[in-house]
mmCIF file of C-alpha atoms in Angstrom:
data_model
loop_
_atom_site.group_PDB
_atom_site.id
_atom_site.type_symbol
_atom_site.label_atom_id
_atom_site.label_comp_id
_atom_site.label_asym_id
_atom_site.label_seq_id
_atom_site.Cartn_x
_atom_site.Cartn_y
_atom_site.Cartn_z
ATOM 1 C CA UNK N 1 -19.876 20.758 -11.858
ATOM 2 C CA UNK N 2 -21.333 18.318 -9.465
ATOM 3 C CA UNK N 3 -19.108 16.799 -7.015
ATOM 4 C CA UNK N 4 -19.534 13.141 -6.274
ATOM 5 C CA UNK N 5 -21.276 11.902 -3.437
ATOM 6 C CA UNK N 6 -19.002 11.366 -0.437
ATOM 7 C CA UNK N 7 -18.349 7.925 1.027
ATOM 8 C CA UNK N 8 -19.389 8.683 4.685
ATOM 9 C CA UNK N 9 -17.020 7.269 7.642
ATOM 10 C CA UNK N 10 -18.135 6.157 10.248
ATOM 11 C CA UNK N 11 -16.945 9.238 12.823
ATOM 12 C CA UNK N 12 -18.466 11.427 10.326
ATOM 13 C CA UNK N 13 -21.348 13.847 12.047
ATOM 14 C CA UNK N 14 -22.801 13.846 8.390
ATOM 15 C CA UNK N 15 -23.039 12.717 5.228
ATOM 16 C CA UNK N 16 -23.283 14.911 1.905
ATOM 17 C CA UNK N 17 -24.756 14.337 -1.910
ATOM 18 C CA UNK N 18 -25.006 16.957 -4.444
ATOM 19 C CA UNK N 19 -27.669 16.498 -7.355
ATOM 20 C CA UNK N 20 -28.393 19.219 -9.754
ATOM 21 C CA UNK N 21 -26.669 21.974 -7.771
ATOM 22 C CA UNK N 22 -28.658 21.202 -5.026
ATOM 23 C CA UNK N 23 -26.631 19.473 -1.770
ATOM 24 C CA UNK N 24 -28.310 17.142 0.870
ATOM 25 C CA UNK N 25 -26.690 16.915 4.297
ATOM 26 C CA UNK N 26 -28.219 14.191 6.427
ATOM 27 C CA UNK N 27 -27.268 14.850 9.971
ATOM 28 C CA UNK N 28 -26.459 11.461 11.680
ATOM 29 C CA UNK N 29 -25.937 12.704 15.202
ATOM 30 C CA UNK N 30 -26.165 15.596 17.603
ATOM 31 C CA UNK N 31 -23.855 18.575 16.193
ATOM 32 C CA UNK N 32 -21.452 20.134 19.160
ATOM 33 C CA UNK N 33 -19.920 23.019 18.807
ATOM 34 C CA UNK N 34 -16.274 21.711 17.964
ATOM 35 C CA UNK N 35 -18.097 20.740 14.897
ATOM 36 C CA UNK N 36 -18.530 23.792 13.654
ATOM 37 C CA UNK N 37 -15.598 24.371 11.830
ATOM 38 C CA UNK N 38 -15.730 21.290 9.936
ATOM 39 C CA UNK N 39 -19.333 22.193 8.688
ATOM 40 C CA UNK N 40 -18.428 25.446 8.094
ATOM 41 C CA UNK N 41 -15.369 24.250 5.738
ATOM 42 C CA UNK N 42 -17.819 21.307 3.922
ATOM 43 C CA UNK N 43 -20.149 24.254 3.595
ATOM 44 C CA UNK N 44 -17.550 26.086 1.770
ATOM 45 C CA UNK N 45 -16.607 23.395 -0.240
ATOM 46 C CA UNK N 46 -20.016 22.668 -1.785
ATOM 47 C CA UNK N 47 -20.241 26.316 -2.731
ATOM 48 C CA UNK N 48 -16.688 25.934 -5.004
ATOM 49 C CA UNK N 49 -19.266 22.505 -6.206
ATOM 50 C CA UNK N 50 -21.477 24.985 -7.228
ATOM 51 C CA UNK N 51 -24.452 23.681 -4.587
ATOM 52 C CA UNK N 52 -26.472 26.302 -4.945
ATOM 53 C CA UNK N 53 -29.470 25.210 -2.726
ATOM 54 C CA UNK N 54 -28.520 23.089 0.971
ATOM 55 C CA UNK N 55 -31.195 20.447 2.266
ATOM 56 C CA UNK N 56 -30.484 19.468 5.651
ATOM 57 C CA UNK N 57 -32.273 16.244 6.949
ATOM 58 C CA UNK N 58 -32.526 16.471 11.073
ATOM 59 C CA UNK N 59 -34.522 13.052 11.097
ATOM 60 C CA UNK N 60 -31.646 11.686 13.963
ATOM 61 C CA UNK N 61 -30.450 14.995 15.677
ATOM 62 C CA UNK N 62 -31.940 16.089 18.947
ATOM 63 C CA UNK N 63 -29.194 19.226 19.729
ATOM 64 C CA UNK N 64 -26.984 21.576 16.968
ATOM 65 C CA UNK N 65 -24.989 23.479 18.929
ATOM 66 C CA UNK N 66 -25.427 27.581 18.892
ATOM 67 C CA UNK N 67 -21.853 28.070 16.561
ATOM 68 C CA UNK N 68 -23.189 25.341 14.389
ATOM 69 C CA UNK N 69 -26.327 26.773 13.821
ATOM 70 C CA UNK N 70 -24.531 30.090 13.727
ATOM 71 C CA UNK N 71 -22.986 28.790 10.578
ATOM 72 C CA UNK N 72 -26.114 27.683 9.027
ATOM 73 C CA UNK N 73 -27.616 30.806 9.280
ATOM 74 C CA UNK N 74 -24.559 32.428 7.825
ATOM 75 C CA UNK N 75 -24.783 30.272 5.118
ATOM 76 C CA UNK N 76 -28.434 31.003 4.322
ATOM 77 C CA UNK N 77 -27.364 34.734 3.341
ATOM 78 C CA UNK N 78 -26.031 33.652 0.246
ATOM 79 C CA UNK N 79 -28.481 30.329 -0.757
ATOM 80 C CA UNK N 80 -31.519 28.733 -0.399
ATOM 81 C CA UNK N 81 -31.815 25.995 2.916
ATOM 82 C CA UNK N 82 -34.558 24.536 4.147
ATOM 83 C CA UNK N 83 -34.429 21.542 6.911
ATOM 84 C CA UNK N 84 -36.333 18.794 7.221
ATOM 85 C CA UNK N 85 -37.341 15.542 9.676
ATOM 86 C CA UNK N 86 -37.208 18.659 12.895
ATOM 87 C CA UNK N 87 -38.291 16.651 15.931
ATOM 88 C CA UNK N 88 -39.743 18.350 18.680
ATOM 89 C CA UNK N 89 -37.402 17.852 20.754
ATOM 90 C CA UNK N 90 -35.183 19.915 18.261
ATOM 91 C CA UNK N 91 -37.624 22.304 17.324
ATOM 92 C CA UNK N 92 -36.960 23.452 21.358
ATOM 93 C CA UNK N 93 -33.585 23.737 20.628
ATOM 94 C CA UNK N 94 -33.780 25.985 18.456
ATOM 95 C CA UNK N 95 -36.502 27.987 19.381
ATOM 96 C CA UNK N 96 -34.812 29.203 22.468
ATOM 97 C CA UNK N 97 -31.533 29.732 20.893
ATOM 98 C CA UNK N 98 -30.552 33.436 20.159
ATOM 99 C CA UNK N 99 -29.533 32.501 16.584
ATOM 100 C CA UNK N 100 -32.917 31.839 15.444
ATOM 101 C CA UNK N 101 -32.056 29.525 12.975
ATOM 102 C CA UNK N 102 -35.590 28.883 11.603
ATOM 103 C CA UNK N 103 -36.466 32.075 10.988
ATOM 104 C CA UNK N 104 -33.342 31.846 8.471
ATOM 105 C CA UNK N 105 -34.497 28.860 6.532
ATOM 106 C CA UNK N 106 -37.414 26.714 4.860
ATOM 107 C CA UNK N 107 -38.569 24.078 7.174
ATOM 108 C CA UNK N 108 -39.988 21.110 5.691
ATOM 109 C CA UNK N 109 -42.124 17.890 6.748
ATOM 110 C CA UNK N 110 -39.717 14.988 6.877
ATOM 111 C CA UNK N 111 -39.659 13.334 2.819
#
């Protein structure tokens, strides 16, 4: 099954699209940590999709904060991620964070 691409709103942190069991979730600001439940519960929703592979596109995110990345890295137990679009700024982030989140994933050069 494929879900249907979601019609973002405007307080939205994200936005989501599923094609061919693999999910894209373009990041449209800096994630804080009350946000991540909600990605943690959209995450869990695109596995009942059947997403079987998560893209995330960082292109306009400068901070994800540690339980959000937390999540990510959870998530990549059990599917393939990769990121892409990491600024350097970013990159910082989350090299000094103990989660480590990019030694959990793919990174990618921005498409």
């Amino acid at each position: 099954m494929t879900p249907k691409p979601e019609e973002p709103s405007s307080d939205e942190p994200w936005s989501i699209t599923c094609v061919d069991h693999v999910a894209t979730i373009r990041l449209r600001c800096n994630i804080e940590a009350d946000d991540a439940f909600l990605l943690r519960s959209a995450l869990s929703t695109l596995t009942d999709a059947g997403c079987t592979e998560l893209v995330f596109e960082l292109n306009d995110v400068s901070y994800i904060a540690h339980s959000a990345q937390a999540v990510i890295r959870d998530d990549s137990k059990q599917r393939k991620i990769r990121v892409r679009g990491v600024t350097s700024r970013l990159r910082r982030v989350l090299r000094t964070d103990s989660v480590q989140l990019l030694e959990a994933v793919i990174e990618e050069s921005a498409a």
